[in-house]
PDB file of C-alpha atoms in Angstrom:
ATOM      1  CA  ARG A  15     122.094 101.544 108.334  1.00  0.00           C
ATOM      2  CA  LYS A  16     120.511  98.966 110.834  1.00  0.00           C
ATOM      3  CA  GLU A  17     118.716  96.057 109.636  1.00  0.00           C
ATOM      4  CA  ASN A  18     114.701  96.193 109.946  1.00  0.00           C
ATOM      5  CA  ARG A  19     113.196  93.356 109.151  1.00  0.00           C
ATOM      6  CA  PRO A  20     109.586  92.860 110.226  1.00  0.00           C
ATOM      7  CA  PHE A  21     109.376  89.434 110.706  1.00  0.00           C
ATOM      8  CA  LYS A  22     112.828  88.637 112.085  1.00  0.00           C
ATOM      9  CA  GLU A  23     112.475  86.327 115.099  1.00  0.00           C
ATOM     10  CA  LYS A  24     108.947  87.393 115.492  1.00  0.00           C
ATOM     11  CA  ASN A  25     105.986  85.120 116.426  1.00  0.00           C
ATOM     12  CA  LEU A  26     103.675  86.743 114.278  1.00  0.00           C
ATOM     13  CA  PRO A  27      99.715  86.005 114.064  1.00  0.00           C
ATOM     14  CA  LEU A  28      98.735  83.490 111.467  1.00  0.00           C
ATOM     15  CA  THR A  29      95.189  82.146 111.411  1.00  0.00           C
ATOM     16  CA  THR A  30      94.376  84.494 114.248  1.00  0.00           C
ATOM     17  CA  PRO A  31      94.379  88.098 114.202  1.00  0.00           C
ATOM     18  CA  LEU A  32      96.510  89.647 116.826  1.00  0.00           C
ATOM     19  CA  LEU A  33      94.561  91.798 119.450  1.00  0.00           C
ATOM     20  CA  LEU A  34      94.507  95.595 119.001  1.00  0.00           C
ATOM     21  CA  SER A  35      95.145  98.073 121.709  1.00  0.00           C
ATOM     22  CA  THR A  36      92.359 100.974 121.519  1.00  0.00           C
ATOM     23  CA  VAL A  37      94.878 103.759 119.717  1.00  0.00           C
ATOM     24  CA  HIS A  38      95.380 100.618 117.076  1.00  0.00           C
ATOM     25  CA  LYS A  39      91.808  99.979 116.670  1.00  0.00           C
ATOM     26  CA  ARG A  40      91.267 104.009 115.930  1.00  0.00           C
ATOM     27  CA  ILE A  41      94.060 103.303 113.270  1.00  0.00           C
ATOM     28  CA  LEU A  42      92.656 100.964 111.317  1.00  0.00           C
ATOM     29  CA  SER A  43      89.670 102.205 111.766  1.00  0.00           C
ATOM     30  CA  LYS A  44      90.802 105.345 109.777  1.00  0.00           C
ATOM     31  CA  ILE A  45      92.401 103.057 107.257  1.00  0.00           C
ATOM     32  CA  ARG A  46      88.982 101.061 107.094  1.00  0.00           C
ATOM     33  CA  LYS A  47      87.105 104.443 106.013  1.00  0.00           C
ATOM     34  CA  SER A  48      89.240 105.661 103.662  1.00  0.00           C
ATOM     35  CA  ILE A  49      88.981 102.028 101.666  1.00  0.00           C
ATOM     36  CA  PHE A  50      85.170 102.313 102.067  1.00  0.00           C
ATOM     37  CA  GLU A  51      84.770 105.960 100.705  1.00  0.00           C
ATOM     38  CA  ASP A  52      84.769 107.577  97.467  1.00  0.00           C
ATOM     39  CA  LYS A  53      87.964 109.895  98.494  1.00  0.00           C
ATOM     40  CA  LYS A  54      90.791 108.127  99.076  1.00  0.00           C
ATOM     41  CA  GLU A  55      93.463 108.754 101.838  1.00  0.00           C
ATOM     42  CA  HIS A  56      97.197 108.789 101.755  1.00  0.00           C
ATOM     43  CA  PHE A  57      98.608 107.721 104.909  1.00  0.00           C
ATOM     44  CA  LEU A  58     102.152 107.635 107.061  1.00  0.00           C
ATOM     45  CA  PHE A  59     101.996 104.878 109.478  1.00  0.00           C
ATOM     46  CA  TYR A  60     104.659 105.168 112.118  1.00  0.00           C
ATOM     47  CA  GLU A  61     105.036 102.325 114.317  1.00  0.00           C
ATOM     48  CA  VAL A  62     107.698 101.046 116.359  1.00  0.00           C
ATOM     49  CA  ASP A  63     105.937  97.497 116.767  1.00  0.00           C
ATOM     50  CA  GLU A  64     106.196  95.781 113.813  1.00  0.00           C
ATOM     51  CA  GLU A  65     103.881  92.998 115.019  1.00  0.00           C
ATOM     52  CA  ARG A  66     101.351  95.561 115.430  1.00  0.00           C
ATOM     53  CA  ARG A  67     102.170  97.171 112.023  1.00  0.00           C
ATOM     54  CA  VAL A  68     102.345  93.807 109.984  1.00  0.00           C
ATOM     55  CA  GLU A  69      98.804  93.035 111.883  1.00  0.00           C
ATOM     56  CA  ILE A  70      96.951  96.504 110.865  1.00  0.00           C
ATOM     57  CA  TYR A  71      98.478  95.889 106.910  1.00  0.00           C
ATOM     58  CA  LEU A  72      96.343  91.953 107.553  1.00  0.00           C
ATOM     59  CA  GLN A  73      93.351  93.701 108.779  1.00  0.00           C
ATOM     60  CA  ALA A  74      93.853  96.572 105.904  1.00  0.00           C
ATOM     61  CA  ILE A  75      93.959  94.107 103.136  1.00  0.00           C
ATOM     62  CA  ALA A  76      91.132  91.841 104.540  1.00  0.00           C
ATOM     63  CA  GLU A  77      88.677  94.805 104.276  1.00  0.00           C
ATOM     64  CA  SER A  78      89.901  95.545 100.633  1.00  0.00           C
ATOM     65  CA  LEU A  79      89.472  91.827  99.740  1.00  0.00           C
ATOM     66  CA  LYS A  80      86.131  91.755 101.274  1.00  0.00           C
ATOM     67  CA  LYS A  81      84.831  94.110  98.747  1.00  0.00           C
ATOM     68  CA  ASN A  82      86.568  92.240  96.075  1.00  0.00           C
ATOM     69  CA  LYS A  83      88.913  94.753  95.578  1.00  0.00           C
ATOM     70  CA  GLN A  84      92.371  94.235  94.465  1.00  0.00           C
ATOM     71  CA  VAL A  85      95.632  94.856  96.991  1.00  0.00           C
ATOM     72  CA  ILE A  86      99.635  95.339  95.999  1.00  0.00           C
ATOM     73  CA  CYS A  87     102.190  95.177  99.009  1.00  0.00           C
ATOM     74  CA  ILE A  88     105.548  95.990  98.536  1.00  0.00           C
ATOM     75  CA  PHE A  89     108.517  95.333 100.635  1.00  0.00           C
ATOM     76  CA  PRO A  90     112.182  96.363 100.305  1.00  0.00           C
ATOM     77  CA  GLU A  91     113.313  92.774 100.340  1.00  0.00           C
ATOM     78  CA  ILE A  92     112.278  89.487  99.357  1.00  0.00           C
ATOM     79  CA  PHE A  93     112.751  87.854 102.681  1.00  0.00           C
ATOM     80  CA  SER A  94     110.085  89.978 103.818  1.00  0.00           C
ATOM     81  CA  VAL A  95     107.894  89.332 100.430  1.00  0.00           C
ATOM     82  CA  ASN A  96     108.112  85.586 101.397  1.00  0.00           C
ATOM     83  CA  GLN A  97     107.234  86.055 105.196  1.00  0.00           C
ATOM     84  CA  PHE A  98     104.352  88.204 104.532  1.00  0.00           C
ATOM     85  CA  PHE A  99     103.026  86.027 101.332  1.00  0.00           C
ATOM     86  CA  ASN A 100     103.020  83.069 103.846  1.00  0.00           C
ATOM     87  CA  LEU A 101     101.414  84.849 106.717  1.00  0.00           C
ATOM     88  CA  CYS A 102      98.208  86.330 104.062  1.00  0.00           C
ATOM     89  CA  LYS A 103      98.076  82.568 103.103  1.00  0.00           C
ATOM     90  CA  GLN A 104      97.387  81.498 106.670  1.00  0.00           C
ATOM     91  CA  ARG A 105      94.904  84.595 106.988  1.00  0.00           C
ATOM     92  CA  PHE A 106      93.208  84.629 103.226  1.00  0.00           C
ATOM     93  CA  GLY A 107      94.073  81.354 102.060  1.00  0.00           C
ATOM     94  CA  SER A 108      96.513  81.214  98.780  1.00  0.00           C
ATOM     95  CA  GLU A 109      94.202  80.970  95.625  1.00  0.00           C
ATOM     96  CA  ARG A 110      94.403  84.494  94.603  1.00  0.00           C
ATOM     97  CA  ILE A 111      97.392  85.718  96.436  1.00  0.00           C
ATOM     98  CA  ALA A 112     101.118  85.813  94.129  1.00  0.00           C
ATOM     99  CA  PHE A 113     104.476  86.939  95.507  1.00  0.00           C
ATOM    100  CA  TRP A 114     106.665  88.852  93.156  1.00  0.00           C
ATOM    101  CA  TYR A 115     110.019  89.596  92.600  1.00  0.00           C
ATOM    102  CA  SER A 116     112.966  89.987  90.289  1.00  0.00           C
ATOM    103  CA  ARG A 117     114.385  86.594  91.304  1.00  0.00           C
ATOM    104  CA  LEU A 118     111.645  84.638  89.679  1.00  0.00           C
ATOM    105  CA  SER A 119     111.618  82.457  86.473  1.00  0.00           C
ATOM    106  CA  ASP A 120     110.713  83.844  83.412  1.00  0.00           C
ATOM    107  CA  SER A 121     107.833  81.971  82.748  1.00  0.00           C
ATOM    108  CA  LEU A 122     106.670  81.998  86.516  1.00  0.00           C
ATOM    109  CA  ARG A 123     106.447  86.205  86.342  1.00  0.00           C
ATOM    110  CA  TYR A 124     104.742  85.150  82.637  1.00  0.00           C
ATOM    111  CA  SER A 125     102.050  83.183  84.601  1.00  0.00           C
ATOM    112  CA  ILE A 126     101.733  85.493  87.133  1.00  0.00           C
ATOM    113  CA  TRP A 127     101.367  88.528  84.759  1.00  0.00           C
ATOM    114  CA  MET A 128      98.810  86.984  82.889  1.00  0.00           C
ATOM    115  CA  LYS A 129      96.645  85.620  85.676  1.00  0.00           C
ATOM    116  CA  VAL A 130      96.543  89.389  86.920  1.00  0.00           C
ATOM    117  CA  LEU A 131      95.298  90.484  83.410  1.00  0.00           C
ATOM    118  CA  LYS A 132      92.989  87.603  83.246  1.00  0.00           C
ATOM    119  CA  GLY A 133      91.621  89.007  87.055  1.00  0.00           C
ATOM    120  CA  GLU A 134      92.540  85.671  88.744  1.00  0.00           C
ATOM    121  CA  ILE A 135      94.619  87.286  91.152  1.00  0.00           C
ATOM    122  CA  ASP A 136      93.826  89.930  94.022  1.00  0.00           C
ATOM    123  CA  LEU A 137      96.527  90.653  96.567  1.00  0.00           C
ATOM    124  CA  ILE A 138     100.490  90.639  95.061  1.00  0.00           C
ATOM    125  CA  ILE A 139     103.103  90.968  97.695  1.00  0.00           C
ATOM    126  CA  GLY A 140     106.647  91.799  96.057  1.00  0.00           C
ATOM    127  CA  THR A 141     109.219  94.191  95.770  1.00  0.00           C
ATOM    128  CA  ARG A 142     109.258  97.751  93.902  1.00  0.00           C
ATOM    129  CA  SER A 143     108.647  96.712  90.700  1.00  0.00           C
ATOM    130  CA  ALA A 144     104.944  95.106  91.856  1.00  0.00           C
ATOM    131  CA  ILE A 145     103.890  98.523  91.796  1.00  0.00           C
ATOM    132  CA  PHE A 146     103.708  97.964  87.866  1.00  0.00           C
ATOM    133  CA  PHE A 147     100.668  95.415  87.895  1.00  0.00           C
ATOM    134  CA  PRO A 148      98.032  96.272  85.916  1.00  0.00           C
ATOM    135  CA  PHE A 149      94.893  95.546  88.681  1.00  0.00           C
ATOM    136  CA  SER A 150      91.489  97.247  87.001  1.00  0.00           C
ATOM    137  CA  ASN A 151      89.897  97.220  90.519  1.00  0.00           C
ATOM    138  CA  LEU A 152      92.992  98.390  93.016  1.00  0.00           C
ATOM    139  CA  SER A 153      91.753  99.584  96.156  1.00  0.00           C
ATOM    140  CA  LEU A 154      94.818  99.660  98.425  1.00  0.00           C
ATOM    141  CA  ILE A 155      98.642  99.911  98.817  1.00  0.00           C
ATOM    142  CA  ILE A 156     100.949  99.147 101.015  1.00  0.00           C
ATOM    143  CA  VAL A 157     104.421 100.135 101.137  1.00  0.00           C
ATOM    144  CA  ASP A 158     106.652  98.944 104.419  1.00  0.00           C
ATOM    145  CA  GLU A 159     109.744 100.394 104.970  1.00  0.00           C
ATOM    146  CA  GLU A 160     109.256 103.340 102.598  1.00  0.00           C
ATOM    147  CA  ASN A 161     112.504 105.164 103.375  1.00  0.00           C
ATOM    148  CA  HIS A 162     114.506 102.084 102.397  1.00  0.00           C
ATOM    149  CA  PRO A 163     116.888 102.932 100.029  1.00  0.00           C
ATOM    150  CA  PHE A 164     116.333  99.730  97.639  1.00  0.00           C
ATOM    151  CA  TYR A 165     113.243 101.600  96.408  1.00  0.00           C
ATOM    152  CA  LYS A 166     115.172 103.545  94.753  1.00  0.00           C
ATOM    153  CA  GLN A 167     115.826 101.768  90.834  1.00  0.00           C
ATOM    154  CA  GLU A 168     119.244 102.806  89.755  1.00  0.00           C
ATOM    155  CA  LYS A 169     118.854 101.279  86.244  1.00  0.00           C
ATOM    156  CA  ARG A 170     116.891 102.667  83.464  1.00  0.00           C
ATOM    157  CA  PRO A 171     113.963 103.105  83.831  1.00  0.00           C
ATOM    158  CA  LEU A 172     115.126 105.519  86.349  1.00  0.00           C
ATOM    159  CA  TYR A 173     112.043 105.857  89.226  1.00  0.00           C
ATOM    160  CA  HIS A 174     111.790 105.796  93.146  1.00  0.00           C
ATOM    161  CA  LEU A 175     108.919 103.302  94.032  1.00  0.00           C
ATOM    162  CA  ASN A 176     107.391 106.027  96.426  1.00  0.00           C
ATOM    163  CA  GLU A 177     106.769 108.574  93.913  1.00  0.00           C
ATOM    164  CA  VAL A 178     105.183 106.369  91.682  1.00  0.00           C
ATOM    165  CA  ALA A 179     103.298 104.698  94.225  1.00  0.00           C
ATOM    166  CA  ARG A 180     102.027 108.153  95.358  1.00  0.00           C
ATOM    167  CA  LYS A 181     101.079 109.049  91.696  1.00  0.00           C
ATOM    168  CA  ARG A 182      99.404 105.903  91.046  1.00  0.00           C
ATOM    169  CA  ALA A 183      97.259 106.254  93.951  1.00  0.00           C
ATOM    170  CA  LYS A 184      96.040 109.525  92.894  1.00  0.00           C
ATOM    171  CA  LEU A 185      95.172 108.879  89.543  1.00  0.00           C
ATOM    172  CA  GLU A 186      93.211 105.597  90.499  1.00  0.00           C
ATOM    173  CA  ASN A 187      91.819 107.251  93.768  1.00  0.00           C
ATOM    174  CA  VAL A 188      93.537 103.988  96.064  1.00  0.00           C
ATOM    175  CA  THR A 189      93.921 104.391 100.003  1.00  0.00           C
ATOM    176  CA  LEU A 190      98.080 104.213  99.903  1.00  0.00           C
ATOM    177  CA  ILE A 191      99.673 103.379 103.349  1.00  0.00           C
ATOM    178  CA  PHE A 192     103.738 104.064 103.605  1.00  0.00           C
ATOM    179  CA  GLY A 193     104.127 102.411 106.569  1.00  0.00           C
ATOM    180  CA  CYS A 194     107.551 102.390 108.741  1.00  0.00           C
ATOM    181  CA  LEU A 195     109.674 102.094 111.972  1.00  0.00           C
ATOM    182  CA  THR A 196     111.497 105.434 110.913  1.00  0.00           C
ATOM    183  CA  PRO A 197     109.731 108.004 108.029  1.00  0.00           C
ATOM    184  CA  SER A 198     111.871 109.526 105.534  1.00  0.00           C
ATOM    185  CA  VAL A 199     112.152 113.437 105.816  1.00  0.00           C
ATOM    186  CA  GLU A 200     110.233 113.838 102.952  1.00  0.00           C
ATOM    187  CA  SER A 201     107.542 111.752 104.098  1.00  0.00           C
ATOM    188  CA  TYR A 202     107.276 112.878 107.796  1.00  0.00           C
ATOM    189  CA  PHE A 203     107.447 116.646 106.217  1.00  0.00           C
ATOM    190  CA  ASP A 204     104.785 116.039 103.897  1.00  0.00           C
ATOM    191  CA  ALA A 205     102.553 114.599 107.089  1.00  0.00           C
ATOM    192  CA  LYS A 206     103.758 117.186 109.932  1.00  0.00           C
ATOM    193  CA  GLU A 207     103.302 120.256 107.406  1.00  0.00           C
ATOM    194  CA  THR A 208     101.296 119.473 104.398  1.00  0.00           C
ATOM    195  CA  SER A 209      97.852 117.542 103.524  1.00  0.00           C
ATOM    196  CA  LYS A 210      99.835 114.747 101.175  1.00  0.00           C
ATOM    197  CA  LEU A 211      99.922 112.352 104.142  1.00  0.00           C
ATOM    198  CA  ASN A 212      97.867 111.910 106.803  1.00  0.00           C
ATOM    199  CA  LEU A 213     100.114 110.736 109.903  1.00  0.00           C
ATOM    200  CA  LEU A 214      99.387 107.579 111.640  1.00  0.00           C
ATOM    201  CA  LYS A 215     100.728 106.986 114.932  1.00  0.00           C
ATOM    202  CA  ARG A 216     100.652 105.922 118.883  1.00  0.00           C
TER     203      ARG A 216
END
């Protein structure tokens, strides 16, 4: 499998948003509309330009945070979690943002979980288990590299992140973005042949 790290050797935007093309502005407008409307959409965001894909994530997160809503953003690898966390700190500040993955100490994991329960965190950036955070005002779920094999939990409890993300987004009426360089067969089929996903691409 070809390695796809969205932040590898990239000069990604920090405090200054990246300029978007007309097409990307149209994509962002559809996501923004979903975030602000009562009926939320589920998107497959098929974008080979990794910098633009990340910038769309950042601006979509900004829209949710403006509404005092909460966001879960998931990456398959710790490297990408840390890099995106640093980008978000630069863009939004660090007070109400946290990162999450299995290698954190038990004490830090407990501290983050309790802060979420107390409403002190609005944005979680993590690996697959971050999907279970008990946000009460969730507005947006982002899953990058939605076709990645790491999203399948091989140990009990057995689950696939994508299925859990879809179910939670539906139950809680949340905007869902599956981002990808190359979409999975299942997601692409749902975007092209069913109404389960709304395809966003150039």
